[in-house]
Coordinates of C-alpha atoms in Angstrom, one line a residue:
X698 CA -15.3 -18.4 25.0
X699 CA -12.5 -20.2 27.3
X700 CA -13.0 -23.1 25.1
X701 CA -12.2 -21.9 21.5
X702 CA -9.2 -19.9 21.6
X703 CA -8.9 -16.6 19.9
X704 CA -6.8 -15.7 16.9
X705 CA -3.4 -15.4 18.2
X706 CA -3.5 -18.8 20.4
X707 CA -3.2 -22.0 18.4
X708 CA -2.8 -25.3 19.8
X709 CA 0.1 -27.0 21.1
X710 CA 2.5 -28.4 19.6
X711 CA 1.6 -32.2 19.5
X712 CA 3.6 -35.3 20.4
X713 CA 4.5 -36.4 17.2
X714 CA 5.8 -33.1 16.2
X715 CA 3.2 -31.3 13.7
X716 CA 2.0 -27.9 15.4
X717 CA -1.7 -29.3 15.0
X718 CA -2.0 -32.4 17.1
X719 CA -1.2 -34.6 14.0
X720 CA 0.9 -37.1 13.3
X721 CA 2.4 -38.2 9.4
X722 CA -0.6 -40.5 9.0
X723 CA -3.6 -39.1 10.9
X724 CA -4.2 -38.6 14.7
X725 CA -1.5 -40.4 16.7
X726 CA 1.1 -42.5 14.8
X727 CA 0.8 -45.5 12.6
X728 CA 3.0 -48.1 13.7
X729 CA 3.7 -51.7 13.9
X730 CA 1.2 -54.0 16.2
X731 CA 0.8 -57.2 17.7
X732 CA -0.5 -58.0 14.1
X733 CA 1.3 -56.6 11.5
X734 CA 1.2 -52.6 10.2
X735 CA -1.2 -50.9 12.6
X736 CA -3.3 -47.8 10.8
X737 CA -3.5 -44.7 12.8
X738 CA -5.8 -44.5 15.3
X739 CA -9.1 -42.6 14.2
X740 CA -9.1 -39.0 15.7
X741 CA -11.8 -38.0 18.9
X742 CA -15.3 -37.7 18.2
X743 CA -16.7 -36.5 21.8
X744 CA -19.6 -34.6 20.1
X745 CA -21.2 -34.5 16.2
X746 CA -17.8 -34.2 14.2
X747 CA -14.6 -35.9 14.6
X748 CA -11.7 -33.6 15.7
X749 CA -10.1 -33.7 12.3
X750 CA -10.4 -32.2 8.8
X751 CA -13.6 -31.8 8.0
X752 CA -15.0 -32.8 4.8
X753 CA -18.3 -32.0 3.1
X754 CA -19.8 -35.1 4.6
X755 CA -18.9 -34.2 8.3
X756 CA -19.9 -30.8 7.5
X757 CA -23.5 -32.1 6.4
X758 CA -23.9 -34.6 9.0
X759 CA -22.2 -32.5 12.0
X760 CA -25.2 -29.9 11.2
X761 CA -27.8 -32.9 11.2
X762 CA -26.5 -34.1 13.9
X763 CA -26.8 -31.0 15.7
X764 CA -30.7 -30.2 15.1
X765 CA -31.3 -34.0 15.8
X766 CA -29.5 -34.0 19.4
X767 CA -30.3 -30.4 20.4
X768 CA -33.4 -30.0 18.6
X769 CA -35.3 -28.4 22.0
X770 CA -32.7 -25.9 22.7
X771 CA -32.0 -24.7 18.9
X772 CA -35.7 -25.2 17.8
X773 CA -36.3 -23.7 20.8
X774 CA -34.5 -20.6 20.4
X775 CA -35.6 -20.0 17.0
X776 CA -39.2 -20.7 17.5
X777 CA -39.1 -18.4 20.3
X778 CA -37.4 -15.5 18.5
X779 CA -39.8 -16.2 15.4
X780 CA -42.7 -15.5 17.9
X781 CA -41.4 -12.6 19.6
X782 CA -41.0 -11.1 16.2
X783 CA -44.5 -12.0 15.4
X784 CA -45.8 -10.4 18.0
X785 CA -43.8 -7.4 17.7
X786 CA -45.1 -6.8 13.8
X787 CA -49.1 -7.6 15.1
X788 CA -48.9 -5.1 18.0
X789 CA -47.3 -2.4 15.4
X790 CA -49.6 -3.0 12.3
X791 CA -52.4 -2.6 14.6
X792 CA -50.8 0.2 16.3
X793 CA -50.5 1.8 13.2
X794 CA -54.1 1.1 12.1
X795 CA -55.4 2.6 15.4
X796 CA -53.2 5.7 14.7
X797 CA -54.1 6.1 11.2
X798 CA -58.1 4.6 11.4
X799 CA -59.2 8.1 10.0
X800 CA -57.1 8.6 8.1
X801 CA -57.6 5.6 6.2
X802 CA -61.5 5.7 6.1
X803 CA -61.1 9.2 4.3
X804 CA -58.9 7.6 2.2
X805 CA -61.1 4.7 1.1
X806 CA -64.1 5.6 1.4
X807 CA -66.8 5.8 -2.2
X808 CA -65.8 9.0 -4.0
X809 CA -62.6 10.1 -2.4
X810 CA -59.7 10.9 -4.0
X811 CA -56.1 11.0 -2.8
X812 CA -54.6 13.8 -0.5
X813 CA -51.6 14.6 1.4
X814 CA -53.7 15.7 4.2
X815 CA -54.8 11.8 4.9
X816 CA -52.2 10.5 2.8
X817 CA -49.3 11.8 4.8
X818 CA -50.1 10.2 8.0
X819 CA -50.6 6.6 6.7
X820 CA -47.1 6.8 5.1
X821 CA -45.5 8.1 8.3
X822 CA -47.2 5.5 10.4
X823 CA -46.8 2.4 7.9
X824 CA -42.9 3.6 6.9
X825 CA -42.6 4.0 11.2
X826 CA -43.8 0.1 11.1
X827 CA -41.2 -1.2 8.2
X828 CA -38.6 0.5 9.7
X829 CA -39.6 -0.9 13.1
X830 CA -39.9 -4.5 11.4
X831 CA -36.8 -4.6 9.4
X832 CA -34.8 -3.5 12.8
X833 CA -36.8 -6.7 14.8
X834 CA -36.0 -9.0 11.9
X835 CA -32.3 -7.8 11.7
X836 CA -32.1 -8.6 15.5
X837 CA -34.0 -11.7 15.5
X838 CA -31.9 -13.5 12.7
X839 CA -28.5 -12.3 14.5
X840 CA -30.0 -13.9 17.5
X841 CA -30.5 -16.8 15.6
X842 CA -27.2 -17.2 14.2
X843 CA -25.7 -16.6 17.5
X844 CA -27.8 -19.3 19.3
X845 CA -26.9 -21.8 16.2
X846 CA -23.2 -20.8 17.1
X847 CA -23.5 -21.1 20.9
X848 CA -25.1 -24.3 20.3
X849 CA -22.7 -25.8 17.7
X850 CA -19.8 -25.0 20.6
X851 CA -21.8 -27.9 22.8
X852 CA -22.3 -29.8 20.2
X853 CA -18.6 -30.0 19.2
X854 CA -17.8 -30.7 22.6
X855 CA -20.3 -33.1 23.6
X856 CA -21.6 -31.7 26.5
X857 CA -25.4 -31.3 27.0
X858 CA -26.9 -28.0 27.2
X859 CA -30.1 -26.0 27.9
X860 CA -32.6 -23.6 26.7
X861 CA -32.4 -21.2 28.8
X862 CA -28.1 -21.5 28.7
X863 CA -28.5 -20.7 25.0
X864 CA -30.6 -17.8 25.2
X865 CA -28.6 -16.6 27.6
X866 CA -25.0 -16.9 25.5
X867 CA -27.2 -16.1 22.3
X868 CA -28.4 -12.7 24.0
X869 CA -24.8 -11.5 24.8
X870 CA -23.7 -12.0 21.3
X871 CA -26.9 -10.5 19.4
X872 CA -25.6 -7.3 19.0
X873 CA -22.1 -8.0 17.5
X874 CA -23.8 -10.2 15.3
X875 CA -26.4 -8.0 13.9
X876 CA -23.2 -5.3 13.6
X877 CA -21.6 -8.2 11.4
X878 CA -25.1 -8.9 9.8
X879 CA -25.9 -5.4 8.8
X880 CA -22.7 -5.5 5.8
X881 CA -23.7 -8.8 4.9
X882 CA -27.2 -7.5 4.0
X883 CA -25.9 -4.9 2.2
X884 CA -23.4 -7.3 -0.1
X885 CA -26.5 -9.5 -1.0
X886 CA -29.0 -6.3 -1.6
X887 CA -26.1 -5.5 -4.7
X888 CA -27.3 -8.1 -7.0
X889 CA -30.9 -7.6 -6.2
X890 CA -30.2 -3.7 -6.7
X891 CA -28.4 -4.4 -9.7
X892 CA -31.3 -6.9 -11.1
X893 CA -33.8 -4.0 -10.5
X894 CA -31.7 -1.4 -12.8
X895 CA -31.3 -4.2 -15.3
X896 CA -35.6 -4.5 -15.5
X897 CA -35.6 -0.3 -15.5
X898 CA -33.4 -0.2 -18.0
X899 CA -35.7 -3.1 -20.0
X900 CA -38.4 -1.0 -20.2
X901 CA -36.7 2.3 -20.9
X902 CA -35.5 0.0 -24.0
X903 CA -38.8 -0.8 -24.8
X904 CA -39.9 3.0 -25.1
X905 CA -37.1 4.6 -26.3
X906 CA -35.6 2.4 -29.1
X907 CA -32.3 2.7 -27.5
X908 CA -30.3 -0.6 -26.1
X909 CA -27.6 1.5 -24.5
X910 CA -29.0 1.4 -21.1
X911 CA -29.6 -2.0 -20.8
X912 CA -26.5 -2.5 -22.3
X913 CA -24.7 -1.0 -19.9
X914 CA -26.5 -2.3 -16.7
X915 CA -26.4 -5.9 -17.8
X916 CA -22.6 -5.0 -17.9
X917 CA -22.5 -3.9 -14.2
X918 CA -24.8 -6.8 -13.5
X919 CA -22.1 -9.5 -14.7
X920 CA -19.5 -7.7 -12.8
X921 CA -21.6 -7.1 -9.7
X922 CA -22.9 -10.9 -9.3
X923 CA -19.2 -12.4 -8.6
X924 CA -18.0 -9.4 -6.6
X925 CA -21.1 -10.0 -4.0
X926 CA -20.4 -13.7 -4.3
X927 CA -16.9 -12.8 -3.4
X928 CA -17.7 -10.6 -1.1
X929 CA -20.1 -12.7 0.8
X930 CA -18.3 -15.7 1.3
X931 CA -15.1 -13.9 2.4
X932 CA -16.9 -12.8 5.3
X933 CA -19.4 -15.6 6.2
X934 CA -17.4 -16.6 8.9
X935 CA -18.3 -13.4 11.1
X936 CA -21.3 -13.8 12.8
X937 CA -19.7 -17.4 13.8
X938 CA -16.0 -15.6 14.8
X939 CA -18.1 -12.9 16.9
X940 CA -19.9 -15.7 18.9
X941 CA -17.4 -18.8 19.2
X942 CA -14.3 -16.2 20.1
X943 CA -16.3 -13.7 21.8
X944 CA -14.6 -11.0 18.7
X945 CA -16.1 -7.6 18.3
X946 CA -17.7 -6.5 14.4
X947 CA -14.2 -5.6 12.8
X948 CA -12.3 -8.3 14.2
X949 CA -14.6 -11.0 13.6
X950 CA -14.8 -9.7 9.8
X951 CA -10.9 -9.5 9.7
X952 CA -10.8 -13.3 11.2
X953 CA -13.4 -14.3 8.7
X954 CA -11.6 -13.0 5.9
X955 CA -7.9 -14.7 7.1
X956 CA -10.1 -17.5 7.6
X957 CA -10.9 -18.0 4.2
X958 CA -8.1 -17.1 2.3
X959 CA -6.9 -20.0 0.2
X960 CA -10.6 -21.8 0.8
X961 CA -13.0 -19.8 -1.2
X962 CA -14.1 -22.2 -3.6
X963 CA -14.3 -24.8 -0.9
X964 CA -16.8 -22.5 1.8
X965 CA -18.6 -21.3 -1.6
X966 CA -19.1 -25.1 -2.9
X967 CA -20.0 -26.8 0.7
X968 CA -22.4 -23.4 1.4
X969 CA -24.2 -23.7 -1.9
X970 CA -24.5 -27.8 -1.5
X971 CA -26.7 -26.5 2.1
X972 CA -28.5 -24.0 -0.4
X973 CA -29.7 -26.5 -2.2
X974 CA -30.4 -29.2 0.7
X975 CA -32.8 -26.8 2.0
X976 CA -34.2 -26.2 -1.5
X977 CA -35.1 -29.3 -1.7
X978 CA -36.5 -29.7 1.3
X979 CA -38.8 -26.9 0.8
X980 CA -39.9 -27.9 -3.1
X981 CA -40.7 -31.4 -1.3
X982 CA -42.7 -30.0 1.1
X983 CA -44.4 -27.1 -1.6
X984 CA -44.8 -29.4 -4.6
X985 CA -47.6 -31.8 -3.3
X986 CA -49.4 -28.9 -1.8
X987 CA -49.1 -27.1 -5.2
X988 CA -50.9 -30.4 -6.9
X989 CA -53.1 -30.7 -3.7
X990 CA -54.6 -27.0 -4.0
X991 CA -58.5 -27.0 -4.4
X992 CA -59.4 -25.4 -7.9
X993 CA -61.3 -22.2 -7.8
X994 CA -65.0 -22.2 -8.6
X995 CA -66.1 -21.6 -11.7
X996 CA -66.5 -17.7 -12.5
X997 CA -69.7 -17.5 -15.2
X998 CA -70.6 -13.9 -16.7
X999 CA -73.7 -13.4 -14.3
X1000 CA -71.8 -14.3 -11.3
X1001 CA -72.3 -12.1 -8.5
X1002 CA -69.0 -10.3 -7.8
X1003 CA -68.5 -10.4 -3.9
X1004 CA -69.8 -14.5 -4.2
X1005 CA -67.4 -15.2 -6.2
X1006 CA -64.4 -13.7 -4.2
X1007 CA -65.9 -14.8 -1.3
X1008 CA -65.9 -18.4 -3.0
X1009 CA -62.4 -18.1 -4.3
X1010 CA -60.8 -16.8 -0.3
X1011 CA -62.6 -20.4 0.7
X1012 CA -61.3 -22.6 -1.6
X1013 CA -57.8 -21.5 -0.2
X1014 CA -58.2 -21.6 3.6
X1015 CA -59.3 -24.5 5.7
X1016 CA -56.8 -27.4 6.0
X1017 CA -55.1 -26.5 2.9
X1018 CA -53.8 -23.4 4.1
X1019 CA -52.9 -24.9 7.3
X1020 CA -50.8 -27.6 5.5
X1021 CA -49.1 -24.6 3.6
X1022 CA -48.7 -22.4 7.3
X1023 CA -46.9 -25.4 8.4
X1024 CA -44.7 -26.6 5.8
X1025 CA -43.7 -23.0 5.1
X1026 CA -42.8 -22.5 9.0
X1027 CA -40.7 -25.8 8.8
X1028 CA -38.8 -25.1 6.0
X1029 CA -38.5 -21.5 7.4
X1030 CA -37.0 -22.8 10.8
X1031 CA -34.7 -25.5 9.3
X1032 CA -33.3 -22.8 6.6
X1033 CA -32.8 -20.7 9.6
X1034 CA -31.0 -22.8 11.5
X1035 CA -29.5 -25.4 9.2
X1036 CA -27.3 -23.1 7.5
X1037 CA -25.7 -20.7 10.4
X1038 CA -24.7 -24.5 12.0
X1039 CA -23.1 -25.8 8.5
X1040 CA -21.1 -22.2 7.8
X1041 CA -20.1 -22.6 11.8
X1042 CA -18.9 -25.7 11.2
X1043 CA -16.9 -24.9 8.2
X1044 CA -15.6 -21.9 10.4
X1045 CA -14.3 -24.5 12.7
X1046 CA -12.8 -27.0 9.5
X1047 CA -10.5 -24.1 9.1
X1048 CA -9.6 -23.6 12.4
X1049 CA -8.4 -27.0 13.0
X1050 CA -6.9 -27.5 9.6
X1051 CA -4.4 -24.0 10.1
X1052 CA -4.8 -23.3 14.0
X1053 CA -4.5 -26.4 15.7
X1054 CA -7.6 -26.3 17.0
X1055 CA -8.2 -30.0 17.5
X1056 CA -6.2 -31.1 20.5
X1057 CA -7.7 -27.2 21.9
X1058 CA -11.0 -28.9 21.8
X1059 CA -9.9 -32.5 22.3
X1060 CA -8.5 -31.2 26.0
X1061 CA -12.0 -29.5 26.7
X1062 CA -13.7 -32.2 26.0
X1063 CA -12.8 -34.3 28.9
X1064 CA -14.2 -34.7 31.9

C-alpha cells in the first residue's frame, strides 16, 4: 500500500531535527509568540486519530470513530461475509442430510441399534461438513480483519471510501491473512487444550485415588497460559502488517514481532481493555434478556410428554428469541470488527512512535 511504507522505509528526517517529524516539545516547535511562550502546535488530525503517539484513549476512540464514520462499508463487509458464510453451512448441512437421509432413518428409527454400515456414512458426511465450515469460517474472519485493516488506512487518512473499494482490497489480502490466522488459532487452541487435559486428569483423580496426573497437568497449564499470552500478542500485529504493507505470512509475523518488542505489556493491556469493552457490551445486551426470559410451564407428573416439550420450545421463540437473534448478531459484528480496528491501530501507535510514520501519513493526507 503506496501510503504506509514498508519496513525498511521510515519517514524523513523532519525540520526540527528528530528522524520522526517531531520537534523537543511536540509537533513543530514551541516558541515565543505575539503573546508570550507559545505551546507547540497540536499535531494533524486529517482522519480519526491525531498523527502522534497514541495513547489508550486515541486507540479507543480512533476505533469508535471508525465504525461510526464508515459504518456502511465496515458493517457492510462484515454483514456480507457473515451471510455468505451462512449460507455456505445451510447449503452443506442440508447437503449432507440429503446424502446421508437413509442412513440416518436406519439409524433412528424404533428398535435400531448402532452400525458401521449406516454409521460410517453420517460421520463421513457430517466430518466433510465441519471441515468444510471451519475452512469458510477461517476465511471469512481473515476477510474480516483485512477489510477492518483496509478500512482503518482511510480512516487514518481521511479520505472517504466505498463498499465495493473494501471488498475489493479486503479480497486481495484474504489469503495472507488466513496464512497469519491459521498460527494464531493454534496459539489460543493451547490453553483450551491444556484446560481439557487438566478436566481428564480431574476425573482420572476421582477414580483412581491418585493426584499425580492432575498434578502434573495443572503444572503445564500454569506454564502454558503465559506462553500463549506471550505468544499471541507478539504476533497480533500480522494480519494488520500483511494488509497495511501489503507483507506476505512470514514477514508480516517477523514485523509483528519487531513491532512489539519493548511494548508487550502495553498491546497486552490496551487489547485486554477492548476485551472487556466488548464484554460489556454483550452482558448489557444479554442480562435484561436473561431477566426478560418467559418461565417454562409448569411440568405436573401426568403431563403429557410431547405437550410439555412442545410447551417449553414456545416459551422460548417468538419475540424473545428474536431479541436474543439480534443482540447476539450485534455483539457478534461489533466484536468482529471492533477489535481487528483497535489492534490496527496500536499497529500503527508503534509505527509512528519508532518509524516515523507520522509526517509518511501527514504528506498522504493532502490533497
Amino acid at each position: 500500500m503506496p501510503d504506509i511504507p514498508e519496513q525498511g522505509q521510515p519517514g524523513q528526517p523532519g525540520p526540527y531535527g528528530d528522524p520522526h517529524g517531531w520537534g523537543p516539545h511536540g509537533w513543530g516547535p514551541p516558541g515565543w509568540g505575539p503573546h508570550g511562550w507559545a505551546p507547540p502546535p497540536p499535531p494533524p488530525k486529517p482522519g480519526v486519530i491525531p498523527l502522534a503517539p497514541l495513547g489508550a484513549d486515541h486507540v479507543l476512540g480512533g476505533a469508535f470513530a471508525t465504525m461510526r464514520r464508515y459504518a456502511k462499508p465496515l458493517f457492510g463487509t462484515a454483514a456480507a461475509a457473515y451471510g455468505l458464510l451462512t449460507v455456505v453451512m445451510t447449503g452443506a448441512l442440508l447437503a449432507a442430510y440429503a446424502a446421508t437421509r437413509e442412513d440416518s432413518r436406519a439409524m433412528y428409527e424404533p428398535g435400531a441399534t448402532f452400525s458401521w454400515e449406516h454409521g460410517r456414512p453420517l460421520l463421513m458426511a457430517f466430518g466433510a461438513v465441519w471441515a468444510l465450515v471451519l475452512l469458510a469460517s477461517l476465511a471469512v474472519n481473515s476477510f474480516i480483519q483485512a477489510a477492518c485493516a483496509a478500512t482503518l488506512h482511510e480512516a487514518v487518512l481521511g479520505r472517504p471510501t466505498t463498499f465495493r473499494a473494501i471488498w475489493r482490497r479486503a479480497w486481495s489480502r484474504t489469503p495472507t491473512v488466513a496464512a497469519v490466522t491459521v498460527p494464531l488459532a493454534v496459539i489460543l487452541l493451547l490453553p483450551v487444550a491444556a484446560f481439557a487435559l487438566l478436566l481428564v486428569a480431574f476425573f482420572v483423580t476421582l477414580l483412581t485415588d491418585s493426584a499425580a496426573p492432575f498434578g502434573l497437568i495443572f503444572l503445564l497449564c500454569l506454564l502454558v497460559l503465559p506462553l500463549a499470552a506471550w505468544l499471541y500478542v507478539l504476533f497480533a500485529f500480522a494480519p494488520a502488517a500483511a494488509v497495511l504493507e501489503s507483507a506476505g505470512p512470514l514477514t508480516a509475523l517477523r514485523r509483528s514481532a519487531h513491532l512489539v518488542r519493548g511494548a508487550w505489556w502495553r498491546t497486552f493491556g490496551i487489547s485486554l481493555l477492548a476485551g472487556i469493552i466488548v464484554l460489556i457490551v454483550s452482558l448489557a445486551f444479554r442480562l435484561p434478556l436473561q431477566f426478560a426470559a418467559p418461565e417454562p410451564p409448569a411440568v405436573h407428573p401426568d403431563s403429557d410428554t410431547s405437550e410439555v416439550l412442545f410447551s417449553q420450545l414456545r416459551s422460548q421463540f417468538g419475540l424473545y428469541a428474536l431479541l436474543g437473534m439480534i443482540g447476539t448478531l450485534l455483539t457478534q459484528l461489533l466484536a468482529t470488527v471492533f477489535l481487528p480496528l483497535v489492534t490496527a491501530l496500536l499497529y500503527i501507535d508503534r509505527r509512528i512512535r519508532g518509524e516515523g510514520l507520522a509526517r509518511t501519513l501527514a504528506e498522504a493526507s493532502r490533497p
